[in-house]
Coordinates of C-alpha atoms in Angstrom, one line a residue:
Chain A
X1 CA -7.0 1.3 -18.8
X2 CA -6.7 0.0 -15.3
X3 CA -8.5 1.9 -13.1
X4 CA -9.8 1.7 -9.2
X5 CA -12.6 3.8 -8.4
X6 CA -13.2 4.1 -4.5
X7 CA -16.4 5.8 -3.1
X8 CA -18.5 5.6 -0.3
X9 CA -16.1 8.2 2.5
X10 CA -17.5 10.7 4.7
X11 CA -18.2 12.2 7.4
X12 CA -19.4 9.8 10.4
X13 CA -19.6 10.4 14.2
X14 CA -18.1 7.9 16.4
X15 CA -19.3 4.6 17.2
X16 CA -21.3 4.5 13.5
X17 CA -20.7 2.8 10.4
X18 CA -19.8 3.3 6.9
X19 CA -19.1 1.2 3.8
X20 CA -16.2 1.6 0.8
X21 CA -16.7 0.3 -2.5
X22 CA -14.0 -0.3 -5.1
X23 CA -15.0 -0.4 -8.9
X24 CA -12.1 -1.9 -11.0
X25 CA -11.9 -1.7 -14.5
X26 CA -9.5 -2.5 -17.0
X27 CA -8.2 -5.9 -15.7
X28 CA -9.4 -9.1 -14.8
X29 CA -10.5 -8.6 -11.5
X30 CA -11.1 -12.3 -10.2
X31 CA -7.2 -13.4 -11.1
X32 CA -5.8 -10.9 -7.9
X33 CA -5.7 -10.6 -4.5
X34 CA -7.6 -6.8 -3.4
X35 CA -6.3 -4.5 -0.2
X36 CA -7.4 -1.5 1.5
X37 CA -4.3 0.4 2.7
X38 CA -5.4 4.1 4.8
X39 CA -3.3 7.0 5.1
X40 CA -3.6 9.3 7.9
X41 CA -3.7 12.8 7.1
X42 CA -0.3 14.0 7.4
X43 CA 1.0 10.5 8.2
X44 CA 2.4 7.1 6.2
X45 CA 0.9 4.4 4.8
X46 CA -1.2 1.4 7.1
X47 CA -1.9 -1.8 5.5
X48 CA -5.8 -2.0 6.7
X49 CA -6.8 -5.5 5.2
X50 CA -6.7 -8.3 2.2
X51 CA -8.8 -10.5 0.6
X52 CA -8.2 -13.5 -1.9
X53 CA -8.8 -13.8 -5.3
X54 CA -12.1 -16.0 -4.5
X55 CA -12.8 -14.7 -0.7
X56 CA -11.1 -17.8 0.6
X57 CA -8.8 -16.0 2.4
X58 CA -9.7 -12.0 4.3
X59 CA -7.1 -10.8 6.8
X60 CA -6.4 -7.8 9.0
X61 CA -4.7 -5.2 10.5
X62 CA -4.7 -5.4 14.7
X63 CA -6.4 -1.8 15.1
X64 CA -9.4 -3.0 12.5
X65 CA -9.7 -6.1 13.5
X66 CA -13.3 -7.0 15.0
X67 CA -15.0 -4.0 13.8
X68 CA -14.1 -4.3 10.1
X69 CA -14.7 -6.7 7.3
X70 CA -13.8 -7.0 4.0
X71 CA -15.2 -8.6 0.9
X72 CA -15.4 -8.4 -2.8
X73 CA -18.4 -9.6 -5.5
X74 CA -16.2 -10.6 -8.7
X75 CA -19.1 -11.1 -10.9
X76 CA -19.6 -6.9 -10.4
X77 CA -15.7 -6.5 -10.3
X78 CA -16.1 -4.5 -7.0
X79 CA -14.6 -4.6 -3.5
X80 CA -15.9 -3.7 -0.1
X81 CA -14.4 -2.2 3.7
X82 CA -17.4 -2.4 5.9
X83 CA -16.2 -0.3 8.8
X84 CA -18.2 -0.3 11.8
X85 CA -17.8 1.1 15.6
X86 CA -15.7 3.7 14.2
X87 CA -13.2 5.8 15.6
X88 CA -11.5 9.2 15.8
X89 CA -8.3 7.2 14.8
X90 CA -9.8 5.4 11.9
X91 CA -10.0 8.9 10.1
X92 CA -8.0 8.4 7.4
X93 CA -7.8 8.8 3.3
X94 CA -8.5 4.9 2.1
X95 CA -7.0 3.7 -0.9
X96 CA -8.1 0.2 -3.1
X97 CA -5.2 -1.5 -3.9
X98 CA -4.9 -4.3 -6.7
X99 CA -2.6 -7.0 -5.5
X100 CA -0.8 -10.3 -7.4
X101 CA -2.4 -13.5 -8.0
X102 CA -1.7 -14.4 -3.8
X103 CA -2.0 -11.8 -1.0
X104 CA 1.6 -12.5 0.0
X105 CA 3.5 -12.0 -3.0
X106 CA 4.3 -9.0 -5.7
X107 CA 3.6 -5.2 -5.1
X108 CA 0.5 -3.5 -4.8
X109 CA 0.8 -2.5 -8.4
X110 CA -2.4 -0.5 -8.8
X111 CA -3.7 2.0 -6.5
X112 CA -7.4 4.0 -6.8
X113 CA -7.3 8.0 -6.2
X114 CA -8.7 7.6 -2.6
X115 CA -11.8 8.1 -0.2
X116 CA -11.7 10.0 2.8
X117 CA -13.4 9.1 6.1
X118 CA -13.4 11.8 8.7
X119 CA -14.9 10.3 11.9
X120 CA -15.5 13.2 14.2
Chain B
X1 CA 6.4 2.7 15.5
X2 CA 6.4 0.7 12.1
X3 CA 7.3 -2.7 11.8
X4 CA 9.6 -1.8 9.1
X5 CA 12.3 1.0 9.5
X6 CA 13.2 3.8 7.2
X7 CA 15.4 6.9 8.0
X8 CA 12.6 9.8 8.4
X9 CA 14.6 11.6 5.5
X10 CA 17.1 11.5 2.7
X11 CA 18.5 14.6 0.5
X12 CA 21.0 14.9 -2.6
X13 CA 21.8 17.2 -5.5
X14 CA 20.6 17.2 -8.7
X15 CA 22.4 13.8 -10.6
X16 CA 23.7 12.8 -7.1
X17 CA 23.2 8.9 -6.4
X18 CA 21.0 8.8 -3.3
X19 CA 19.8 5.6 -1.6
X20 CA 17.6 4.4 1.8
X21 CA 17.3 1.8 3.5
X22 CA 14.7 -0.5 4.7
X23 CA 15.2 -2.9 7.5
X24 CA 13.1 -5.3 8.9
X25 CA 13.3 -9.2 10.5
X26 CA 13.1 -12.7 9.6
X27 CA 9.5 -12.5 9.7
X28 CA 9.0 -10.0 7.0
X29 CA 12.1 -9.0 4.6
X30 CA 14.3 -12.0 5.6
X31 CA 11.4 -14.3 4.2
X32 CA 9.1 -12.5 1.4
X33 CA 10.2 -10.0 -1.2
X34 CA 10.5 -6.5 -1.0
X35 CA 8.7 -3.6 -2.7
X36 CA 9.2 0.0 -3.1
X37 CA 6.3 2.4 -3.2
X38 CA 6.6 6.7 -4.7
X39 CA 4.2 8.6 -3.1
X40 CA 4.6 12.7 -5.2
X41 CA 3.3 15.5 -3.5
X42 CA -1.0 15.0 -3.4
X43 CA -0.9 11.9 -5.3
X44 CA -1.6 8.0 -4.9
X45 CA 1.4 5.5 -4.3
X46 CA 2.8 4.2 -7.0
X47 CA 4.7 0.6 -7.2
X48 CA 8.3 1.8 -7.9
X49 CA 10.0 -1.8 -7.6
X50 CA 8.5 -4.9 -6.8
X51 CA 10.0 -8.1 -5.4
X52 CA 13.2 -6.9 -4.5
X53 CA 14.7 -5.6 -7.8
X54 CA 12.0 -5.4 -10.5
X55 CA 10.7 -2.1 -12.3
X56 CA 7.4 -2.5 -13.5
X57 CA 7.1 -1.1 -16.9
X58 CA 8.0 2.8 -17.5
X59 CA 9.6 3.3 -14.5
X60 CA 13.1 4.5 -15.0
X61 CA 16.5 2.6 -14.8
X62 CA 18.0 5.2 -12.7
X63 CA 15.4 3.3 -9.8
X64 CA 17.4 0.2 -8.3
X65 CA 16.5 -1.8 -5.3
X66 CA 18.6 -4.5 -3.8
X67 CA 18.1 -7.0 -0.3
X68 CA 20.0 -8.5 2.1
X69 CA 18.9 -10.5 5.0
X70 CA 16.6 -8.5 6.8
X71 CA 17.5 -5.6 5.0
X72 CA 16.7 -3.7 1.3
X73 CA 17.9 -0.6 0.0
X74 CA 16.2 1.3 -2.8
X75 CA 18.9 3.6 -4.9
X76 CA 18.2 6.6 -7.2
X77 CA 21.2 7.3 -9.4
X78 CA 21.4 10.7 -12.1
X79 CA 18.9 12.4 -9.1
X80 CA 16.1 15.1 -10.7
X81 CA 14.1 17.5 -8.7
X82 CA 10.3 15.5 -10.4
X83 CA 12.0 12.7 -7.5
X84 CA 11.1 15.0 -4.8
X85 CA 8.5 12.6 -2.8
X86 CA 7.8 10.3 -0.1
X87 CA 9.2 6.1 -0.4
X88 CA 7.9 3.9 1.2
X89 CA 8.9 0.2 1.6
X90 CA 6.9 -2.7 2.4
X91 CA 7.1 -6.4 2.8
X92 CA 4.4 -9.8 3.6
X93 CA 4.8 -10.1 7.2
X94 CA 4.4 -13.7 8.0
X95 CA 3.7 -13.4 12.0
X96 CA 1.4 -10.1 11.2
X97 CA 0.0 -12.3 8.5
X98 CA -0.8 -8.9 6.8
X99 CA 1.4 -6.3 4.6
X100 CA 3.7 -3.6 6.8
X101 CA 5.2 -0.5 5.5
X102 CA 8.3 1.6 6.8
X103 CA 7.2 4.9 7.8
X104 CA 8.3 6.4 4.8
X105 CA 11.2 8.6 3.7
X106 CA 10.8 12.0 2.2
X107 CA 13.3 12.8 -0.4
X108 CA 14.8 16.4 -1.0
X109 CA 16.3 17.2 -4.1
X110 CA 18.4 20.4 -2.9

């Protein structure tokens, strides 16, 4: 079965740090691009950042960009969000999302169950 | 204000045809395919159509989507209440250089 497995959400005052991990499972995790897409409690969904198959490649949204960075460790099929100087804004429930083989093309065809991050 | 525009929401009747639309630019839509996202009621997304027009497997016929330029529409034909949820669609953005979603459509079954 594939399966994302987020953890690492919590609460955090402003201006700290904190760090997601992804396990995947059930697919072979160095063929596809990885995202971290964040929803806003009560709001839509914000495309937060992407990474290559091999970490050539790491892009980002404008209102992470600087103070987050993503990266991913294929041989322990896992994927990171280091968030630091965080803010009240950033609070948010975080999803892993498996992507195609490029960051550009197909859906985001596997989502995780979600971490929260309350930054208060 | 997303970069990608959705009406806010959509109802219909049970086995009514509904659809929504998803419009965009040249930057995003009018270059990369189009995908469709379900969101149910305390769930994850789920991929409802991907580039453009495809079902992944298991998701029903009665799902369609269709683009056009800088626009994409996503119809639900033979309409049943377990559709009640949020759509959201989404795109490559090539001057973003990143993913953008509409803001999402919530869908009434009445």
């Amino acid at each position: 079965e594939v399966q994302l497995v987020e953890s690492g959400g919590g609460l955090v005052q402003p201006g700290r740090f904190l760090r997601l991990s992804c396990a995947a499972s059930g697919f072979t995790f160095d063929d596809y691009a990885m995202h971290w897409v964040r929803q806003a409690p009560g709001k839509g969904l914000e495309w937060v950042s992407s990474i290559s198959w091999n970490s050539g490649t790491m892009v980002y949204a404008d209102s992470v960009k600087g103070r987050f960075t993503i990266s991913r460790d294929n041989a322990q099929n896992s994927l990171y969000l280091q968030m630091n100087s965080l803010r009240a804004e950033d609070t948010a429930l975080y999803y892993c999302v498996k992507g195609g083989e490029d960051m550009a093309s197909y859906g985001l065809d596997v989502w995780g169950q979600g971490t929260t991050v309350t930054v208060s | 204000q997303s970069v990608l525009t959705q009406p806010p929401s959509a109802s219909g009747t049970p086995g009514q045809r509904v659809t929504i639309s998803c419009s965009g630019s040249s930057s995003n839509i009018g270059t990369n395919t189009v995908h469709w996202y379900q969101q149910l009621p305390g769930t994850a997304p789920k991929l409802l159509i991907y580039s453009n027009y495809q079902r992944p497997s298991g998701v029903p016929d009665r799902f369609s989507g269709s683009k056009s330029g800088t626009s994409a529409s996503l119809a639900i034909s033979g309409l049943q209440s377990e559709d009640e949820a949020d759509y959201y669609c989404a795109a490559w953005d090539d001057r973003v250089y990143g993913v953008v979603f509409g803001g999402g459509t919530k869908l009434t079954v009445l």
